[in-house]
Short mmCIF file of C-alpha atoms and ligand atoms in Angstrom, two decimals:
data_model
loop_
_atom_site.label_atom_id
_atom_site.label_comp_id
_atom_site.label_asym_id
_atom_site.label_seq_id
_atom_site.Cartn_x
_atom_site.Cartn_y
_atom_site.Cartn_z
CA UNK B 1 21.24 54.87 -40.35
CA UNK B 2 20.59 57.37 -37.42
CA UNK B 3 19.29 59.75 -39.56
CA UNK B 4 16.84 57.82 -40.83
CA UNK B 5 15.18 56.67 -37.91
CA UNK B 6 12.69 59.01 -37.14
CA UNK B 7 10.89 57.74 -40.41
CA UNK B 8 10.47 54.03 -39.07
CA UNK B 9 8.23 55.77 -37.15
CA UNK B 10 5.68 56.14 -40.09
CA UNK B 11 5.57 52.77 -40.86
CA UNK B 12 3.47 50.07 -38.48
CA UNK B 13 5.97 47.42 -39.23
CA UNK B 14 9.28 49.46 -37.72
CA UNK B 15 11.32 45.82 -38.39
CA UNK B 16 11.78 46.75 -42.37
CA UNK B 17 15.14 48.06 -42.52
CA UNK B 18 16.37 50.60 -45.29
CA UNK B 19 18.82 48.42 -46.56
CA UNK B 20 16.16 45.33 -47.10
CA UNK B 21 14.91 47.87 -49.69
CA UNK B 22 17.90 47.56 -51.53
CA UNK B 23 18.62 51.01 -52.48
CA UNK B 24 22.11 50.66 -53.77
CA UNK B 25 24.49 52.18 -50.97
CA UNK B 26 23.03 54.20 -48.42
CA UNK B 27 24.44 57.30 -49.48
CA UNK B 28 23.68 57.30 -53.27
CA UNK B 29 21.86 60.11 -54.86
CA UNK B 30 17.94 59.16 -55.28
CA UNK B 31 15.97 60.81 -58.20
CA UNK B 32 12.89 61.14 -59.50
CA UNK B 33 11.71 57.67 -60.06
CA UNK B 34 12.83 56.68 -56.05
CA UNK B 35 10.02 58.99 -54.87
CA UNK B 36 6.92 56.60 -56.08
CA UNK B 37 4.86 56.40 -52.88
CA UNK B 38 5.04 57.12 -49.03
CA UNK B 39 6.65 53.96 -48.48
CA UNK B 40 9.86 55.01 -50.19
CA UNK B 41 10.04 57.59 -47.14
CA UNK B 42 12.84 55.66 -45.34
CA UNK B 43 14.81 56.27 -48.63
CA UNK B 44 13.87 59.69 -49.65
CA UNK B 45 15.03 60.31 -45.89
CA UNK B 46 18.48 58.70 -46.50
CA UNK B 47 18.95 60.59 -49.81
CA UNK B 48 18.03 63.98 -48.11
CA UNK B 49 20.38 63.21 -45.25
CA UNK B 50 17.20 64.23 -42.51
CA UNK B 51 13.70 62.96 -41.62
CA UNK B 52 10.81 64.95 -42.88
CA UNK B 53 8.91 66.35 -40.05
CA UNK B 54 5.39 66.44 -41.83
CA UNK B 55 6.14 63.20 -44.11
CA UNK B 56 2.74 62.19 -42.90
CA UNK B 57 1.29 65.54 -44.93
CA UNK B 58 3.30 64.54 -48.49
CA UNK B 59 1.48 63.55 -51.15
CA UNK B 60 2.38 59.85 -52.32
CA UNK B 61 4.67 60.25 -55.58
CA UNK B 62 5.94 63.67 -54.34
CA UNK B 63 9.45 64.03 -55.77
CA UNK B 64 11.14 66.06 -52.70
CA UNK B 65 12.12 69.75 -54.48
CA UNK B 66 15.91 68.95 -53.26
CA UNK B 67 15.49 66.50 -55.97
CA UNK B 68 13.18 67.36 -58.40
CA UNK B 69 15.57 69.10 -60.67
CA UNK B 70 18.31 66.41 -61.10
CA UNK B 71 18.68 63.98 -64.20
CA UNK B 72 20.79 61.32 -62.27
CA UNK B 73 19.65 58.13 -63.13
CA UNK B 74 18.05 56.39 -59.87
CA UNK B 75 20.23 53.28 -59.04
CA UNK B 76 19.20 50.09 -57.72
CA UNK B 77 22.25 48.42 -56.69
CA UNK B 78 23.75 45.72 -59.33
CA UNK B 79 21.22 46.62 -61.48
CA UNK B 80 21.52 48.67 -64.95
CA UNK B 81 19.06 50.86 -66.41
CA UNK B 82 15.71 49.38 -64.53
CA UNK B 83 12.80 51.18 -64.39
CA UNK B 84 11.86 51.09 -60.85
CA UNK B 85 7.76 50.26 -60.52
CA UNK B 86 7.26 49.88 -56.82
CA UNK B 87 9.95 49.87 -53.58
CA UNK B 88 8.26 48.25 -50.96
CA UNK B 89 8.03 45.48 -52.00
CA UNK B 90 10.84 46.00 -54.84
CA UNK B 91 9.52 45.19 -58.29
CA UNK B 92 11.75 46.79 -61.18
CA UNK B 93 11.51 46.20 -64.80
CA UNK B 94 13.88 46.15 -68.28
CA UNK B 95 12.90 48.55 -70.91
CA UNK B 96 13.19 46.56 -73.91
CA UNK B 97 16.40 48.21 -75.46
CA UNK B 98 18.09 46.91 -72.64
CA UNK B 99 16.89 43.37 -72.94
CA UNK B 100 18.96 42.79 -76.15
CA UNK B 101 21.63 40.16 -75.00
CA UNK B 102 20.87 37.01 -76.36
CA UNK B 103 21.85 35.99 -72.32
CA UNK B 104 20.45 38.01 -69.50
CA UNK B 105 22.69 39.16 -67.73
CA UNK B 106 22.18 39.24 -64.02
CA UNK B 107 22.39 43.27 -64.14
CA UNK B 108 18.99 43.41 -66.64
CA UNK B 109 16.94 40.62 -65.20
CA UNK B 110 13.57 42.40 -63.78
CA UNK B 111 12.86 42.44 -60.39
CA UNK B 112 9.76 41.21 -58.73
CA UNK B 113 9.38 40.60 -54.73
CA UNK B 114 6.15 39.89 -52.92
CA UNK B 115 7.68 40.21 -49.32
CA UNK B 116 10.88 41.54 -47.76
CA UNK B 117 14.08 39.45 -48.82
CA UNK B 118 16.36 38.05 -46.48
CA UNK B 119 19.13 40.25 -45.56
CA UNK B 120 21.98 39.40 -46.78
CA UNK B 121 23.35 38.59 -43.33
CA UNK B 122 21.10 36.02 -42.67
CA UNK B 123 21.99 34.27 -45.84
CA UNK B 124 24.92 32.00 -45.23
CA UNK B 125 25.29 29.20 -48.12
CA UNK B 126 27.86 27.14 -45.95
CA UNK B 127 24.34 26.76 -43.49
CA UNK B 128 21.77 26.71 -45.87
CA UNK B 129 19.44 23.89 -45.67
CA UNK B 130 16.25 22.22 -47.59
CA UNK B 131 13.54 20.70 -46.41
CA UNK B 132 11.55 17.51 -48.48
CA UNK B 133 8.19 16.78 -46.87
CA UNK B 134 4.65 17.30 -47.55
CA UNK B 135 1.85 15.04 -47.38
CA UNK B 136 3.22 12.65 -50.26
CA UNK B 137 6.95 12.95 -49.31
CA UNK B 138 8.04 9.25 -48.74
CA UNK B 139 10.36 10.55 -45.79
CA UNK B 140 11.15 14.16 -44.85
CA UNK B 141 14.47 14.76 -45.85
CA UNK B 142 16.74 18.00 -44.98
CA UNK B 143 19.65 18.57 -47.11
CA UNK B 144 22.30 21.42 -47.04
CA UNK B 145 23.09 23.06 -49.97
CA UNK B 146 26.48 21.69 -50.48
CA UNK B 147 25.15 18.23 -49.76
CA UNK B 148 22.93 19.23 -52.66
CA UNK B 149 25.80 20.08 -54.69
CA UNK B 150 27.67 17.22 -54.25
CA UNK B 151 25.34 14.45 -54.48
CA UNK B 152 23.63 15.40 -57.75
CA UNK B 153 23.94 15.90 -60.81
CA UNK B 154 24.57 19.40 -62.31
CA UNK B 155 22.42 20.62 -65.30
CA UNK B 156 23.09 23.86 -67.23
CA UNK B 157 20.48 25.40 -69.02
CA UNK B 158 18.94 28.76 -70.23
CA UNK B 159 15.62 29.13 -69.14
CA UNK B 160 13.18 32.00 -69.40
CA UNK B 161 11.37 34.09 -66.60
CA UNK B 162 8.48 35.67 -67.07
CA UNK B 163 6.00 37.22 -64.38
CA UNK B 164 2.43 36.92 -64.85
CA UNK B 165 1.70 40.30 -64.77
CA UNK B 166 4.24 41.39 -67.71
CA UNK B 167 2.12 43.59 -69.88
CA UNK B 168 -0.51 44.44 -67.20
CA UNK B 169 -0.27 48.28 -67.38
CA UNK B 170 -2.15 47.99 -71.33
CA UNK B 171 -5.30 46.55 -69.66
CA UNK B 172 -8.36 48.34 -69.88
CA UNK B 173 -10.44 48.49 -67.20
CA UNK B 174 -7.04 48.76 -65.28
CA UNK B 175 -6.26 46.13 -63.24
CA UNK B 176 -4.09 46.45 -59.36
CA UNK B 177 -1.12 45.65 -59.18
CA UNK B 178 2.85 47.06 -60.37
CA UNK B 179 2.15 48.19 -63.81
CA UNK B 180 4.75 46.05 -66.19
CA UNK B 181 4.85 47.11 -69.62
CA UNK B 182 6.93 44.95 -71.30
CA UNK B 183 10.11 44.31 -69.05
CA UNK B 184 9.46 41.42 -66.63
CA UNK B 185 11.00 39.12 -69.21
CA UNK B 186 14.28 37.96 -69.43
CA UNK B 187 16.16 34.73 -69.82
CA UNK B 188 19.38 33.86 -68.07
CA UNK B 189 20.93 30.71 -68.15
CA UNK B 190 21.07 29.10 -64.70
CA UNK B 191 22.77 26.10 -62.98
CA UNK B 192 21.74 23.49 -60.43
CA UNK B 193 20.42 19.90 -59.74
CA UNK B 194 17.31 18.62 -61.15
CA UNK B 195 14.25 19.06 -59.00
CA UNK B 196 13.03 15.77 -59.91
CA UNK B 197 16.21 13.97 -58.81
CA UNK B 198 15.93 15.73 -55.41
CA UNK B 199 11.96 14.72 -55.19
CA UNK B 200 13.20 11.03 -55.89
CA UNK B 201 15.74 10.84 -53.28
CA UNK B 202 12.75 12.24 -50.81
CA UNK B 203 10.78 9.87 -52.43
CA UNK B 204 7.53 10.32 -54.17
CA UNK B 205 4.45 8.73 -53.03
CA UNK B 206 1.66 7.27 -55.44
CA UNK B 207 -1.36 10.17 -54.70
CA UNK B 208 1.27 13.02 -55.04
CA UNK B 209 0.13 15.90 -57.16
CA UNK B 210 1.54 18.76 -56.86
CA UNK B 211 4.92 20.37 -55.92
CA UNK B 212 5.18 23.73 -54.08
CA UNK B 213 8.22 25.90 -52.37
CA UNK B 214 8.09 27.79 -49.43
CA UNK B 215 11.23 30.41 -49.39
CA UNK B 216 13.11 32.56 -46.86
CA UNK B 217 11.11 35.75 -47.59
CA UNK B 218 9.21 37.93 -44.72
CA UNK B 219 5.53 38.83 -45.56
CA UNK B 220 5.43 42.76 -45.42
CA UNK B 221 2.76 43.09 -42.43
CA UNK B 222 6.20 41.71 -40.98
CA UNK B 223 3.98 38.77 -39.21
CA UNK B 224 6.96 35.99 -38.99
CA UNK B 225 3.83 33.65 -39.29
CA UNK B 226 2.59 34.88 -42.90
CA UNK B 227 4.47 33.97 -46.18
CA UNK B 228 4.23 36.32 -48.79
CA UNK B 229 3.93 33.83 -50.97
CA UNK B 230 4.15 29.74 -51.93
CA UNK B 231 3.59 28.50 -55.25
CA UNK B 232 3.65 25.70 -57.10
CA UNK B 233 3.52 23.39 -59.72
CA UNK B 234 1.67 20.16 -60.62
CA UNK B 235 3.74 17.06 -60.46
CA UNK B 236 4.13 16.73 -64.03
CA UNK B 237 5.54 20.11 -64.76
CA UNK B 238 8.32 19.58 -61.61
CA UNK B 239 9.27 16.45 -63.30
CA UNK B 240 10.79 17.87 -65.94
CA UNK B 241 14.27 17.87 -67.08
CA UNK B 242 14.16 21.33 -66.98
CA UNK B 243 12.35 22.29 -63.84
CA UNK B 244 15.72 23.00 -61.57
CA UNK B 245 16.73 24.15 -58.55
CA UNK B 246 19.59 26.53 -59.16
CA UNK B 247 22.69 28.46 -57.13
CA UNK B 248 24.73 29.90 -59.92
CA UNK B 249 22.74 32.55 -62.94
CA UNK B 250 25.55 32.99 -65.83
CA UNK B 251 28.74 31.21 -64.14
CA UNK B 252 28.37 33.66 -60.79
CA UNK B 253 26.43 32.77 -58.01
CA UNK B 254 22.76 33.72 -57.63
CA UNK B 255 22.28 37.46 -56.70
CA UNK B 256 20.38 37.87 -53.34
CA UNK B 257 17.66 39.55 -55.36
CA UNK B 258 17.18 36.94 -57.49
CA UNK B 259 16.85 34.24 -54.48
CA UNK B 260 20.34 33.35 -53.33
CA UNK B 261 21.84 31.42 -52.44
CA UNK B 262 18.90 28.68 -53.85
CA UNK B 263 15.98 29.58 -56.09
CA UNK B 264 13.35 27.04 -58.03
CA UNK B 265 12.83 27.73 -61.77
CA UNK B 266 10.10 25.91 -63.47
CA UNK B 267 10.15 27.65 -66.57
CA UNK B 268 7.48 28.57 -69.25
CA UNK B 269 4.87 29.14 -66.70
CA UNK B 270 4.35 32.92 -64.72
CA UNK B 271 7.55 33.51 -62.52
CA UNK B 272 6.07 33.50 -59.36
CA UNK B 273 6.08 29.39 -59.48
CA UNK B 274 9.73 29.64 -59.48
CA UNK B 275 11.03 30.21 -55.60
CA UNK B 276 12.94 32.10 -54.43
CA UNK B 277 15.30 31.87 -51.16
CA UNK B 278 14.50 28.09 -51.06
CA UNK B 279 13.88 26.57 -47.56
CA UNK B 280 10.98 24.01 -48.17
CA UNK B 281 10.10 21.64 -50.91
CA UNK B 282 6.12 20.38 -50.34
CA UNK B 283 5.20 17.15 -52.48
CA UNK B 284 1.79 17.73 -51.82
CA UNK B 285 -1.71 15.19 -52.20
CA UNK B 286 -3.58 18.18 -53.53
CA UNK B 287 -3.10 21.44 -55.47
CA UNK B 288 -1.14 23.62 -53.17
CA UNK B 289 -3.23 26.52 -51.15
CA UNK B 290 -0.24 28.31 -50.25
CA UNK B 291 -0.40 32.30 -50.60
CA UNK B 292 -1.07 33.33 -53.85
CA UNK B 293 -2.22 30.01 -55.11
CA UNK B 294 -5.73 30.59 -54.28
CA UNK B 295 -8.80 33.61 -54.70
CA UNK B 296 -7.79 35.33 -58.15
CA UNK B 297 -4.06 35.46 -57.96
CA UNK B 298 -2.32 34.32 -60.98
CA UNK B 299 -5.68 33.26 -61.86
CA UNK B 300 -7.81 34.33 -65.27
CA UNK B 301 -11.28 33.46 -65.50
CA UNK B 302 -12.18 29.75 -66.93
CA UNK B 303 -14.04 31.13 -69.61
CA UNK B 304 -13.95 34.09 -71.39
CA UNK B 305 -15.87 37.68 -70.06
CA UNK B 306 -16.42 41.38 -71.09
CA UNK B 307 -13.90 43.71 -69.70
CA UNK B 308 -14.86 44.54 -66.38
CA UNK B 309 -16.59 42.08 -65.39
CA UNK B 310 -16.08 40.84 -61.50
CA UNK B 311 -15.32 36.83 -61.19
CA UNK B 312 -15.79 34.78 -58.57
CA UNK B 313 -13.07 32.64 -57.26
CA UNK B 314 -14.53 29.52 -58.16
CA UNK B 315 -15.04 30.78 -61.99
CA UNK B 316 -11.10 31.51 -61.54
CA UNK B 317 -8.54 29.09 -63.08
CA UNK B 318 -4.67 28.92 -62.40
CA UNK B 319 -2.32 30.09 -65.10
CA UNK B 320 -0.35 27.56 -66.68
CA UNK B 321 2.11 27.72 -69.39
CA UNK B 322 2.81 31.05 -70.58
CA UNK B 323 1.66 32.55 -74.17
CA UNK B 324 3.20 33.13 -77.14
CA UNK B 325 5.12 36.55 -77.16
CA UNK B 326 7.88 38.81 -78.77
CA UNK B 327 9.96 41.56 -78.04
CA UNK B 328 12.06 44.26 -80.31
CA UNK B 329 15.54 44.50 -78.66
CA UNK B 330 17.18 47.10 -81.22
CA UNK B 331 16.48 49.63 -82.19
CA UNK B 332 14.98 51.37 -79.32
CA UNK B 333 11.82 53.21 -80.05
CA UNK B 334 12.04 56.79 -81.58
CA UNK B 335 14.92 56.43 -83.32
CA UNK B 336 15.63 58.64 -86.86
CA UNK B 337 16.92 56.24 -89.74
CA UNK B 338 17.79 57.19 -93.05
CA UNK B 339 15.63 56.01 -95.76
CA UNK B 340 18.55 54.91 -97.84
CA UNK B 341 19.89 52.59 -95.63
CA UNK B 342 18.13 49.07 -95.11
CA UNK B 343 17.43 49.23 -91.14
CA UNK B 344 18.42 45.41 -89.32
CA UNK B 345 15.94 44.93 -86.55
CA UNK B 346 16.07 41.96 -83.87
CA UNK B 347 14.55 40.46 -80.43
CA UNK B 348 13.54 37.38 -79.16
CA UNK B 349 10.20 35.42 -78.89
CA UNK B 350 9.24 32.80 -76.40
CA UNK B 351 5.78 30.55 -75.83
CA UNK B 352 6.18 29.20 -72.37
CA UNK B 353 5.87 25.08 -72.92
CA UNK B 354 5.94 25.46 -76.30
CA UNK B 355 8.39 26.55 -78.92
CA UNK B 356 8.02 29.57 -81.62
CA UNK B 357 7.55 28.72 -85.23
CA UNK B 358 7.32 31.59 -86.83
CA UNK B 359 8.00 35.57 -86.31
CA UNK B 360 6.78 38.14 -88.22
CA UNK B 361 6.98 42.19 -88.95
CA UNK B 362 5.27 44.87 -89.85
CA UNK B 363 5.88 48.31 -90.98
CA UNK B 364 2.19 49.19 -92.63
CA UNK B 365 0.29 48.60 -89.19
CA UNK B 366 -0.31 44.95 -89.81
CA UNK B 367 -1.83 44.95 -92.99
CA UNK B 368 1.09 42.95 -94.36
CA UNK B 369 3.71 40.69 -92.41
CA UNK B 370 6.91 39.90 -93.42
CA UNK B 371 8.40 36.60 -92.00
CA UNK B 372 11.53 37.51 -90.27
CA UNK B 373 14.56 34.54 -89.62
CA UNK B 374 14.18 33.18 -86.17
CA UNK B 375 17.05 30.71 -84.50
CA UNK B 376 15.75 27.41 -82.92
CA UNK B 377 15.79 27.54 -78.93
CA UNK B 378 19.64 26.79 -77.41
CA UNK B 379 17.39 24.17 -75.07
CA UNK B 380 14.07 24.05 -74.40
CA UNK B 381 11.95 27.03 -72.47
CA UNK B 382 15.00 29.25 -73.85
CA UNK B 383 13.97 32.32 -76.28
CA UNK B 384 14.46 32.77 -79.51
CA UNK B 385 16.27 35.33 -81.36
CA UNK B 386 15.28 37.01 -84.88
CA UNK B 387 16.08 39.37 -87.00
CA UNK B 388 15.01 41.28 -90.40
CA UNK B 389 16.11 43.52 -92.85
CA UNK B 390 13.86 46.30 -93.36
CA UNK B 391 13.41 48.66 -96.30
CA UNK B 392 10.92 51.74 -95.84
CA UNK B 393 9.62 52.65 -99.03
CA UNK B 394 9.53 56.35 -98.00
CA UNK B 395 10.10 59.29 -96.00
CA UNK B 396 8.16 59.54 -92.72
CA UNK B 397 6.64 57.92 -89.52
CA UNK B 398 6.35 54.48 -89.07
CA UNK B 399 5.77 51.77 -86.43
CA UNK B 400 7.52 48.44 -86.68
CA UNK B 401 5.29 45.48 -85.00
CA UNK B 402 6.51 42.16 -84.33
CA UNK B 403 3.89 39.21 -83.61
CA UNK B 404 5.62 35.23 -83.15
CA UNK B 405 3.12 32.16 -83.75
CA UNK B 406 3.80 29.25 -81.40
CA UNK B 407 4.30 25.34 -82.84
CA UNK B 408 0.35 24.77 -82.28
CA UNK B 409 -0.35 27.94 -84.52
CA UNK B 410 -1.24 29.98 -81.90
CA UNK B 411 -0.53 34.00 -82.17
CA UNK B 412 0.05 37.17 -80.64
CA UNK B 413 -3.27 39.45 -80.91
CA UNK B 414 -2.60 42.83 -82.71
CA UNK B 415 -4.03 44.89 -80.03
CA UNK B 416 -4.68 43.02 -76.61
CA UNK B 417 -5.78 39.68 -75.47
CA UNK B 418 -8.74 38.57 -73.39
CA UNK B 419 -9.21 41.03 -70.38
CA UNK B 420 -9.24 39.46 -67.28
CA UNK B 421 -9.63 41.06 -63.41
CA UNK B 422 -5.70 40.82 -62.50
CA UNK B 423 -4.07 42.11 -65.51
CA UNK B 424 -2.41 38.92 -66.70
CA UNK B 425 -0.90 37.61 -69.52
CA UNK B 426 -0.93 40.39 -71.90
CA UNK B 427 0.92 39.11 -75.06
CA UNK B 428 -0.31 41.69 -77.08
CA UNK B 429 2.48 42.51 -80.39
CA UNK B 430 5.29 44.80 -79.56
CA UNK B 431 5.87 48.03 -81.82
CA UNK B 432 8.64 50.64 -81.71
CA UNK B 433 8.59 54.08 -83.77
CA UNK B 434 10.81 55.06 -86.19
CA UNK B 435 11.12 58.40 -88.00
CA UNK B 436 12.42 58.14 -91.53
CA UNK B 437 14.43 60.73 -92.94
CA UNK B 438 15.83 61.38 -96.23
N1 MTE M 1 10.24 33.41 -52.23
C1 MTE M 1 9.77 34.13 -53.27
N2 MTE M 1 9.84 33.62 -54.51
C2 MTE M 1 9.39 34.34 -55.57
C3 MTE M 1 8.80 35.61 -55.38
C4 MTE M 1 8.74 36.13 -54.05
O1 MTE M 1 8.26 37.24 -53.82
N3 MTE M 1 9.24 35.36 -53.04
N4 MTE M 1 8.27 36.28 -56.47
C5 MTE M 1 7.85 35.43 -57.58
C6 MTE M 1 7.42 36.17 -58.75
S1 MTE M 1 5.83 36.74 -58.75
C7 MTE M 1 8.24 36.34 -59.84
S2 MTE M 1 7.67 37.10 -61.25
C8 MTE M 1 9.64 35.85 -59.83
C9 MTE M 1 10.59 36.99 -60.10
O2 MTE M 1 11.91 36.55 -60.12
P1 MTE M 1 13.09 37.61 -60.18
O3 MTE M 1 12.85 38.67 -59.15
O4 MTE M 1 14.34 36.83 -59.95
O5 MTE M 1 13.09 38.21 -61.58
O6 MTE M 1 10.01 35.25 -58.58
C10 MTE M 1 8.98 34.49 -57.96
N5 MTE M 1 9.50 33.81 -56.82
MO1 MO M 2 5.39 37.52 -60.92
#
């Protein structure tokens, strides 16, 4: 850690640690994908063993020469494979060979922070407590966590998580913000109480509308008084048998990344309504204005406009469920296959509330779609997997597309979906390439 101290002094907020950043142990070997902007100085510092005296001088991105010329993978620790799209704060993302266990596991599930986490110090599940209250909260209640365990019943289910932004970087005018392509999906099964049991038991008064979390995450001006962010949902959607709050993701407990030791998941709607590091339940008498919830994030416009166009706030509506969407697990893209073999391709497709009727593929640029065989759901809000048998009809290049069709008939759009100023919900069909060979 010595080393790396005269780089705090680049930063205004000298309270974010190097190990909040998560960069798998200190000592490992950074490479080209670490160096992203200035604020992954602390860490190009602990990879180079030394501070850089004229840090202030390097260009944002810079891969250091010391490291330029290495192929190690860059490792984020627990994780497998993620492409890393921002450090501070860490957002990471599955390319979509990687996403083709039917279960996420914990070591593939995307990555997206809006503040610092809790270190892991500081997270003790023997002492963690919730907080009930709110304006319609019949009676604050606190609860620890094993009291939660222990006085309600467990549920099991496999839910999906998708942010938002997934699908942001295709957007045209660009819009801010980490630039997902198609990895901030994934869908691990989880297990916890019902939220709605634990609303009850706080009790829910009659002009209750919506339910928000607050969570044990720093905002990264480091002000202890700002949240990064508090989201919600409206009362409705938090009364459903599926809208949880969870400790264990695939029979281990939660991963400190992924909100440990307590995280929210209200499932089918963007991510960021399911909190994580779960201090504070609000039942609240109005829609929640906590960060985030307000302006034009995880907002689209109410009606439809031409790309580019600048919204106002009040022309800005929240995001509810989640579209319809697919994703080709195997083969990876760019992959040679031999022309006389038939070529077995799979995935999964999701539609946030809703469930998927009907996938389909293309190898002729959508001119014709095949209708692929797609498993019902294991529960609700869980994806669906497919999977066809393809037969190329000749020798040379060739892009499979997939596009899934919800239960109301709604579908993916070929090439993108209405533009909007943040870069959200992008469910536009997935495509690989594949070389055919004789
Ligand atoms: N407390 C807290 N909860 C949070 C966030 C956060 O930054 N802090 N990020 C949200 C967003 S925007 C997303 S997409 C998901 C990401 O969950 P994951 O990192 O476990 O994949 O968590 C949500 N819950
Ligand atoms: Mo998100």
């Amino acid at each position: 850690m010595k080393k790396i101290m005269g780089l705090h002094k680049l930063y205004e907020n000298n309270s974010v640690l190097a190990d909040e950043i998560l960069w798998g142990r200190k000592s490992d070997p950074l490479t080209r994908r670490g160096f992203l902007r200035k604020s992954g100085l602390i860490s190009m510092g602990a990879a180079l063993g030394a501070s850089i005296p004229f840090a202030s001088n390097m260009p944002a991105g810079l891969i250091p020469a010391a490291f330029s010329q290495t192929d190690q993978l860059f490792e984020l620790y627990g994780k497998d494979g993620l492409t890393l799209l921002n450090d501070r704060p860490v957002n990471a993302e599955t390319p979509p060979h990687l996403l083709d266990d039917k279960v996420t596991p914990a070591s593939r599930l995307f990555i997206r922070n809006n503040g610092i986490q809790p270190s892991q110090e500081t997270v003790n599940p023997d002492k963690w407590e919730l907080t009930i209250e709110g304006e319609s909260c019949v009676e604050t209640k606190t609860i620890t966590l094993n009291e939660l365990k222990n006085n309600f019943a467990h549920h099991t289910l496999q839910l999906q998580l998708e942010c938002g932004g997934n699908g942001r970087s295709e957007f045209f005018p660009p819009a801010k913000g980490n630039q997902w392509s198609t990895g901030a999906i994934g869908c691990p099964q989880w297990t916890g109480v019902r939220l709605s049991d634990v609303l009850k038991y706080a009790g829910i008064k009659e002009d209750a509308v919506y339910v928000a979390y607050e969570g044990k995450d720093r905002h990264l001006s480091g002000d202890p008084a700002k949240k990064p962010i508090s989201r919600g949902v409206p009362l409705y959607k938090a009364l459903e048998n599926e809208s949880l709050l969870v400790w264990d993701m695939n029979g281990e407990p939660l991963p400190l990344i992924h909100g440990a030791p307590l995280r929210m998941i209200c499932s089918g709607w963007p991510a960021s309504v399911s909190g994580k590091w779960l201090s504070k339940i609000l039942i609240r008498d109005q829609i929640h204005d906590g960060p985030k919830m307000n302006g034009q994030s995880y907002r689209v416009p109410c009606k439809p406009v031409a790309p580019g166009t600048k919204v106002a706030d009040e022309d800005m509506c929240i995001i509810e469920s989640m579209p319809v969407k697919s994703i080709i697990t195997y083969p990876r893209s760019g992959i040679i296959h031999n022309l006389k073999n038939k070529l077995r391709i799979r995935g999964h497709a999701w539609a946030g509330d809703f469930s998927v009727k009907n996938v389909y593929a293309s190898i002729d640029f959508g001119a014709n779609w095949q209708l692929t065989q797609l498993e019902k759901p294991i529960n609700k809000f869980a994806w669906q997997h497919w999977i066809q048998d393809i037969i190329f009809p000749e020798t040379g290049y060739y892009e499979v597309w997939i596009r899934a069709e919800d239960d109301y008939g709604n579908s993916q759009p070929v090439i993108l979906p209405q533009w909007n100023p943040r870069g959200y919900l992008n469910n536009a069909c997935h495509r690989i390439a594949i070389n055919i060979v004789a």
